[in-house]
Short mmCIF file of N, CA and C in Angstrom, two decimals:
data_model
loop_
_atom_site.label_atom_id
_atom_site.label_comp_id
_atom_site.label_asym_id
_atom_site.label_seq_id
_atom_site.Cartn_x
_atom_site.Cartn_y
_atom_site.Cartn_z
N MET Y 1 -95.17 -22.74 -54.24
CA MET Y 1 -95.31 -23.98 -54.85
C MET Y 1 -97.04 -24.47 -54.67
N THR Y 2 -97.62 -24.15 -55.35
CA THR Y 2 -99.26 -24.23 -55.29
C THR Y 2 -100.20 -25.30 -56.48
N TRP Y 3 -99.12 -25.98 -56.91
CA TRP Y 3 -99.42 -26.62 -57.93
C TRP Y 3 -100.32 -27.61 -57.98
N PRO Y 4 -100.11 -27.96 -56.26
CA PRO Y 4 -101.25 -29.49 -55.28
C PRO Y 4 -103.07 -28.80 -55.67
N ARG Y 5 -102.78 -27.51 -55.25
CA ARG Y 5 -104.28 -26.65 -55.46
C ARG Y 5 -104.73 -26.63 -57.26
N TRP Y 6 -104.17 -26.52 -57.94
CA TRP Y 6 -104.12 -26.12 -59.11
C TRP Y 6 -104.78 -27.50 -59.54
N ILE Y 7 -104.25 -28.63 -59.22
CA ILE Y 7 -104.49 -29.93 -59.84
C ILE Y 7 -106.12 -30.43 -58.92
N ASN Y 8 -105.98 -29.70 -58.02
CA ASN Y 8 -107.67 -30.02 -57.16
C ASN Y 8 -108.35 -29.36 -58.13
N ILE Y 9 -108.41 -27.97 -58.55
CA ILE Y 9 -109.07 -27.26 -59.21
C ILE Y 9 -109.69 -27.84 -60.46
N VAL Y 10 -108.23 -28.28 -61.33
CA VAL Y 10 -108.66 -29.15 -62.36
C VAL Y 10 -109.77 -30.57 -62.11
N LEU Y 11 -109.30 -31.06 -60.70
CA LEU Y 11 -110.35 -32.35 -60.58
C LEU Y 11 -111.84 -31.90 -60.39
N GLY Y 12 -111.72 -31.07 -59.25
CA GLY Y 12 -113.36 -30.43 -59.18
C GLY Y 12 -113.75 -30.07 -60.66
N ILE Y 13 -113.11 -29.53 -61.61
CA ILE Y 13 -113.65 -29.05 -62.79
C ILE Y 13 -113.99 -30.62 -63.65
N TRP Y 14 -113.32 -31.40 -63.59
CA TRP Y 14 -113.61 -32.84 -64.32
C TRP Y 14 -114.71 -33.41 -63.49
N LEU Y 15 -114.74 -33.07 -62.41
CA LEU Y 15 -116.26 -33.71 -61.73
C LEU Y 15 -117.55 -33.02 -61.98
N LEU Y 16 -117.39 -32.09 -62.38
CA LEU Y 16 -118.43 -31.21 -63.21
C LEU Y 16 -118.94 -31.71 -64.45
N ILE Y 17 -118.20 -32.25 -65.40
CA ILE Y 17 -118.58 -32.64 -66.62
C ILE Y 17 -118.10 -34.23 -66.68
N ALA Y 18 -118.09 -34.70 -65.79
CA ALA Y 18 -117.83 -36.26 -65.82
C ALA Y 18 -119.20 -36.79 -66.11
N PRO Y 19 -120.18 -36.69 -65.54
CA PRO Y 19 -121.36 -37.16 -65.65
C PRO Y 19 -121.43 -36.87 -67.32
N ALA Y 20 -121.50 -36.09 -67.94
CA ALA Y 20 -122.01 -35.89 -69.16
C ALA Y 20 -120.95 -36.94 -70.16
N ALA Y 21 -119.37 -36.29 -69.63
CA ALA Y 21 -118.60 -37.02 -70.50
C ALA Y 21 -118.57 -38.66 -70.68
N LEU Y 22 -118.63 -39.20 -69.26
CA LEU Y 22 -118.63 -40.35 -69.29
C LEU Y 22 -120.07 -41.27 -69.10
N GLY Y 23 -121.17 -40.41 -69.45
CA GLY Y 23 -122.48 -40.99 -69.82
C GLY Y 23 -123.04 -41.66 -68.35
N TYR Y 24 -123.10 -41.09 -67.46
CA TYR Y 24 -123.31 -41.55 -66.15
C TYR Y 24 -125.15 -41.62 -66.43
N VAL Y 25 -125.64 -42.84 -65.73
CA VAL Y 25 -127.10 -43.34 -65.99
C VAL Y 25 -127.48 -43.06 -64.46
N ASP Y 26 -126.87 -42.80 -63.58
CA ASP Y 26 -127.53 -42.73 -62.47
C ASP Y 26 -127.69 -41.10 -61.87
N SER Y 27 -128.65 -40.84 -61.43
CA SER Y 27 -128.95 -39.39 -60.96
C SER Y 27 -128.07 -39.12 -59.75
N TYR Y 28 -128.02 -40.12 -58.91
CA TYR Y 28 -127.33 -39.78 -57.60
C TYR Y 28 -125.99 -39.47 -58.09
N ALA Y 29 -125.29 -40.32 -58.73
CA ALA Y 29 -123.89 -40.24 -59.50
C ALA Y 29 -123.90 -38.81 -59.80
N ALA Y 30 -124.75 -38.70 -60.66
CA ALA Y 30 -124.31 -37.12 -61.53
C ALA Y 30 -124.47 -36.40 -60.22
N ASN Y 31 -125.51 -36.36 -59.91
CA ASN Y 31 -126.23 -35.04 -58.80
C ASN Y 31 -124.30 -34.98 -57.68
N ASN Y 32 -124.11 -35.97 -57.24
CA ASN Y 32 -123.04 -35.74 -56.24
C ASN Y 32 -121.77 -35.29 -56.84
N ASP Y 33 -121.55 -36.02 -58.24
CA ASP Y 33 -120.10 -35.48 -58.43
C ASP Y 33 -120.36 -33.90 -59.04
N ARG Y 34 -121.45 -33.23 -59.78
CA ARG Y 34 -121.81 -32.07 -59.65
C ARG Y 34 -121.15 -31.16 -58.66
N LEU Y 35 -121.95 -31.59 -57.27
CA LEU Y 35 -121.68 -30.93 -56.23
C LEU Y 35 -120.24 -31.09 -55.59
N LEU Y 36 -119.84 -32.31 -55.66
CA LEU Y 36 -118.56 -32.36 -54.98
C LEU Y 36 -117.65 -31.65 -56.08
N GLY Y 37 -117.76 -31.39 -57.23
CA GLY Y 37 -116.76 -30.88 -58.19
C GLY Y 37 -116.88 -29.21 -57.93
N ILE Y 38 -117.91 -28.43 -57.67
CA ILE Y 38 -117.96 -27.15 -57.21
C ILE Y 38 -117.58 -27.23 -55.70
N LEU Y 39 -117.15 -27.97 -54.91
CA LEU Y 39 -116.97 -27.66 -53.52
C LEU Y 39 -115.47 -27.98 -53.92
N ILE Y 40 -115.05 -29.26 -54.18
CA ILE Y 40 -113.31 -29.37 -54.45
C ILE Y 40 -112.95 -28.39 -55.05
N ALA Y 41 -113.46 -27.86 -56.22
CA ALA Y 41 -112.80 -26.48 -57.02
C ALA Y 41 -112.63 -25.42 -55.77
N SER Y 42 -113.98 -24.99 -55.25
CA SER Y 42 -113.89 -23.94 -54.08
C SER Y 42 -112.89 -23.98 -53.54
N SER Y 43 -113.01 -24.86 -52.25
CA SER Y 43 -111.60 -25.14 -51.40
C SER Y 43 -110.47 -25.12 -51.84
N ALA Y 44 -110.22 -25.39 -53.02
CA ALA Y 44 -108.81 -25.56 -53.61
C ALA Y 44 -108.68 -24.01 -53.66
N ILE Y 45 -109.45 -23.26 -54.61
CA ILE Y 45 -109.23 -22.03 -54.82
C ILE Y 45 -109.15 -20.95 -53.61
N VAL Y 46 -109.86 -21.44 -52.53
CA VAL Y 46 -109.53 -20.67 -50.98
C VAL Y 46 -108.22 -21.42 -50.24
N ALA Y 47 -107.93 -22.42 -50.67
CA ALA Y 47 -106.26 -22.90 -50.04
C ALA Y 47 -105.18 -22.27 -50.90
N LEU Y 48 -105.51 -22.10 -51.92
CA LEU Y 48 -104.07 -20.63 -53.18
C LEU Y 48 -104.05 -19.61 -51.73
N TRP Y 49 -105.01 -18.91 -50.75
CA TRP Y 49 -104.75 -18.56 -49.98
C TRP Y 49 -104.66 -18.74 -48.57
N ALA Y 50 -105.71 -19.31 -48.36
CA ALA Y 50 -105.17 -19.82 -46.93
C ALA Y 50 -104.93 -21.44 -46.79
N PRO Y 51 -103.66 -21.72 -46.87
CA PRO Y 51 -103.07 -23.30 -47.06
C PRO Y 51 -103.94 -24.38 -46.23
N LYS Y 52 -104.38 -24.09 -45.20
CA LYS Y 52 -105.11 -25.05 -44.32
C LYS Y 52 -106.43 -25.66 -44.59
N ALA Y 53 -107.01 -24.44 -45.69
CA ALA Y 53 -108.45 -24.81 -46.04
C ALA Y 53 -108.09 -26.24 -46.94
N ARG Y 54 -107.25 -26.60 -47.49
CA ARG Y 54 -106.83 -27.55 -47.92
C ARG Y 54 -107.47 -29.03 -47.58
N PHE Y 55 -107.30 -29.19 -46.18
CA PHE Y 55 -107.99 -30.00 -45.51
C PHE Y 55 -109.37 -30.64 -45.85
N VAL Y 56 -110.14 -29.68 -46.46
CA VAL Y 56 -111.27 -29.84 -46.71
C VAL Y 56 -111.96 -30.61 -47.87
N ASN Y 57 -110.53 -30.79 -48.56
CA ASN Y 57 -110.59 -31.67 -49.65
C ASN Y 57 -110.15 -32.87 -49.40
N VAL Y 58 -109.63 -33.21 -48.11
CA VAL Y 58 -109.50 -34.54 -47.63
C VAL Y 58 -110.82 -34.80 -47.25
N VAL Y 59 -111.79 -34.31 -46.72
CA VAL Y 59 -112.87 -35.07 -46.37
C VAL Y 59 -113.79 -35.21 -47.54
N LEU Y 60 -113.42 -34.58 -48.65
CA LEU Y 60 -114.21 -34.36 -49.46
C LEU Y 60 -113.98 -35.57 -50.50
N GLY Y 61 -112.68 -35.75 -50.58
CA GLY Y 61 -112.18 -36.81 -50.93
C GLY Y 61 -112.58 -38.37 -50.55
N ALA Y 62 -112.30 -38.28 -49.14
CA ALA Y 62 -113.05 -39.37 -48.57
C ALA Y 62 -114.77 -39.48 -48.71
N TRP Y 63 -115.21 -38.65 -49.01
CA TRP Y 63 -116.84 -38.80 -49.31
C TRP Y 63 -116.61 -39.65 -50.72
N LEU Y 64 -115.70 -39.12 -51.77
CA LEU Y 64 -116.09 -39.60 -52.91
C LEU Y 64 -115.57 -40.92 -52.96
N ILE Y 65 -114.93 -41.25 -52.34
CA ILE Y 65 -114.50 -42.75 -52.21
C ILE Y 65 -115.84 -43.58 -51.79
N ILE Y 66 -116.31 -43.19 -50.71
CA ILE Y 66 -117.42 -44.13 -49.92
C ILE Y 66 -118.74 -43.62 -50.58
N ALA Y 67 -119.16 -42.48 -51.42
CA ALA Y 67 -120.33 -42.50 -51.83
C ALA Y 67 -120.85 -43.17 -52.63
N PRO Y 68 -120.26 -44.03 -53.48
CA PRO Y 68 -121.09 -45.07 -54.39
C PRO Y 68 -121.58 -46.13 -53.52
N PHE Y 69 -120.96 -46.27 -52.40
CA PHE Y 69 -121.67 -47.65 -51.37
C PHE Y 69 -122.74 -47.17 -50.74
N VAL Y 70 -122.51 -45.53 -50.36
CA VAL Y 70 -123.43 -45.07 -49.55
C VAL Y 70 -124.84 -44.76 -50.39
N LEU Y 71 -124.39 -44.12 -51.02
CA LEU Y 71 -125.90 -43.37 -51.95
C LEU Y 71 -126.26 -44.49 -52.91
N GLY Y 72 -125.66 -45.92 -53.23
CA GLY Y 72 -126.60 -47.04 -53.70
C GLY Y 72 -126.04 -47.01 -55.06
N TYR Y 73 -125.25 -46.33 -55.76
CA TYR Y 73 -124.84 -46.22 -57.37
C TYR Y 73 -123.62 -47.32 -57.37
N PHE Y 74 -124.05 -48.27 -58.27
CA PHE Y 74 -122.88 -49.50 -58.59
C PHE Y 74 -122.34 -49.20 -60.33
N GLY Y 75 -123.04 -48.43 -60.81
CA GLY Y 75 -122.19 -48.18 -62.37
C GLY Y 75 -120.98 -48.07 -62.27
N GLY Y 76 -120.42 -48.94 -63.38
CA GLY Y 76 -118.79 -48.99 -63.51
C GLY Y 76 -118.01 -47.86 -63.34
N ARG Y 77 -118.57 -47.10 -64.34
CA ARG Y 77 -117.51 -45.70 -64.64
C ARG Y 77 -117.66 -44.59 -63.66
N ALA Y 78 -118.80 -44.44 -63.26
CA ALA Y 78 -119.15 -43.33 -61.78
C ALA Y 78 -118.32 -43.76 -61.07
N VAL Y 79 -118.68 -45.00 -60.37
CA VAL Y 79 -117.83 -45.74 -59.52
C VAL Y 79 -116.57 -45.45 -59.53
N ALA Y 80 -115.89 -46.23 -60.24
CA ALA Y 80 -114.17 -45.95 -60.94
C ALA Y 80 -113.86 -44.30 -60.37
N ASN Y 81 -114.20 -43.66 -61.52
CA ASN Y 81 -114.22 -42.08 -61.48
C ASN Y 81 -114.29 -41.41 -59.82
N ASP Y 82 -115.22 -41.73 -59.53
CA ASP Y 82 -115.32 -41.38 -57.83
C ASP Y 82 -114.23 -42.06 -57.07
N ILE Y 83 -114.26 -43.11 -57.10
CA ILE Y 83 -112.65 -43.64 -56.07
C ILE Y 83 -111.72 -43.22 -56.67
N VAL Y 84 -111.37 -43.12 -58.06
CA VAL Y 84 -109.83 -42.80 -58.34
C VAL Y 84 -109.74 -41.26 -58.03
N LEU Y 85 -110.85 -40.61 -58.23
CA LEU Y 85 -110.61 -39.29 -57.82
C LEU Y 85 -110.62 -38.82 -56.36
N GLY Y 86 -111.20 -39.43 -55.25
CA GLY Y 86 -111.23 -39.27 -54.85
C GLY Y 86 -109.78 -39.44 -53.61
N ILE Y 87 -109.12 -40.43 -54.23
CA ILE Y 87 -107.95 -40.76 -53.71
C ILE Y 87 -106.95 -39.80 -53.97
N ALA Y 88 -107.21 -39.12 -55.56
CA ALA Y 88 -106.63 -38.31 -55.98
C ALA Y 88 -106.62 -36.97 -55.16
N VAL Y 89 -107.77 -36.55 -55.02
CA VAL Y 89 -108.12 -35.27 -54.31
C VAL Y 89 -107.54 -35.18 -52.69
N ALA Y 90 -107.85 -36.17 -52.29
CA ALA Y 90 -107.11 -36.59 -50.90
C ALA Y 90 -105.68 -36.49 -50.63
N ALA Y 91 -105.07 -37.02 -51.78
CA ALA Y 91 -103.75 -37.35 -51.64
C ALA Y 91 -103.12 -35.68 -52.15
N PHE Y 92 -103.59 -35.03 -53.16
CA PHE Y 92 -103.29 -33.92 -53.61
C PHE Y 92 -103.41 -32.99 -52.45
N ALA Y 93 -104.37 -33.33 -51.45
CA ALA Y 93 -104.53 -32.02 -50.17
C ALA Y 93 -103.77 -32.08 -49.27
N PHE Y 94 -103.46 -33.43 -49.09
CA PHE Y 94 -102.42 -33.43 -47.95
C PHE Y 94 -101.00 -32.66 -48.43
N ILE Y 95 -100.40 -32.25 -49.84
CA ILE Y 95 -99.50 -31.86 -50.18
C ILE Y 95 -99.34 -30.73 -49.66
N PRO Y 96 -98.38 -30.05 -48.65
CA PRO Y 96 -98.41 -28.74 -48.17
C PRO Y 96 -97.89 -27.60 -49.55
N SER Y 97 -98.51 -26.23 -49.39
CA SER Y 97 -98.21 -25.25 -50.28
C SER Y 97 -98.00 -23.89 -49.63
N ARG Y 98 -97.55 -23.15 -50.28
CA ARG Y 98 -97.51 -21.36 -49.43
C ARG Y 98 -98.82 -20.93 -50.10
N PRO Y 99 -98.97 -20.13 -49.17
CA PRO Y 99 -100.35 -19.03 -49.63
C PRO Y 99 -99.64 -18.15 -50.69
N ILE Y 100 -100.37 -17.86 -51.66
CA ILE Y 100 -100.25 -16.94 -52.52
C ILE Y 100 -100.16 -15.36 -51.93
N THR Y 101 -99.33 -14.39 -52.36
CA THR Y 101 -98.96 -13.41 -51.51
C THR Y 101 -98.45 -12.21 -52.60
N THR Y 102 -99.01 -11.26 -52.11
CA THR Y 102 -98.46 -10.12 -53.08
C THR Y 102 -97.13 -9.65 -52.76
N PRO Y 103 -96.15 -9.64 -53.63
CA PRO Y 103 -94.69 -9.06 -53.16
C PRO Y 103 -95.07 -7.84 -52.60
N HIS Y 104 -94.07 -7.79 -51.36
CA HIS Y 104 -93.97 -6.57 -50.36
C HIS Y 104 -92.98 -5.46 -51.19
N THR Y 105 -93.44 -4.27 -51.53
CA THR Y 105 -91.88 -3.43 -51.56
C THR Y 105 -92.41 -2.30 -50.62
N PRO Y 106 -91.30 -1.86 -50.47
CA PRO Y 106 -91.28 -1.04 -49.49
C PRO Y 106 -91.66 0.40 -49.72
N ALA Y 107 -92.10 1.60 -49.03
CA ALA Y 107 -92.71 2.60 -49.36
C ALA Y 107 -91.63 3.73 -49.78
N GLY Y 108 -91.62 4.41 -50.56
CA GLY Y 108 -90.85 5.02 -51.19
C GLY Y 108 -90.66 6.56 -50.73
N PRO Y 109 -89.79 7.56 -51.14
CA PRO Y 109 -89.86 8.65 -49.98
C PRO Y 109 -90.96 9.27 -50.19
N GLY Y 110 -91.65 10.05 -48.93
CA GLY Y 110 -92.82 10.57 -48.77
C GLY Y 110 -94.10 9.78 -48.97
N GLU Y 111 -94.07 8.34 -49.20
CA GLU Y 111 -95.12 7.70 -49.00
C GLU Y 111 -95.16 7.17 -47.48
N LEU Y 112 -96.85 6.56 -47.47
CA LEU Y 112 -96.85 5.97 -46.43
C LEU Y 112 -96.65 4.39 -46.19
N SER Y 113 -96.22 3.85 -45.35
CA SER Y 113 -95.83 2.51 -45.42
C SER Y 113 -97.22 1.75 -44.66
#
């Protein structure tokens, strides 16, 4: 079950394109979302193999929620996007998953295991 990680990867990609798609007017909002998009997607990818790495996205999601108030951007679209995505990223990060592993096949005759 790795679907929560894949959702966070998609949410990270959305953050990369959101400034252009939603027409952000504040450069702080745009730069914050682009950086967080890379970090969220990257940590979700790492969490596919190391499930505890998902908790990085809890912190990043929390930052998305408070960023508009800390950085001082109050444009409606950017703020709404960051708060909704921050909640979603953090929520999906709390859902546990198993690491991706390759199936173990026993060694055949004459092969080293």
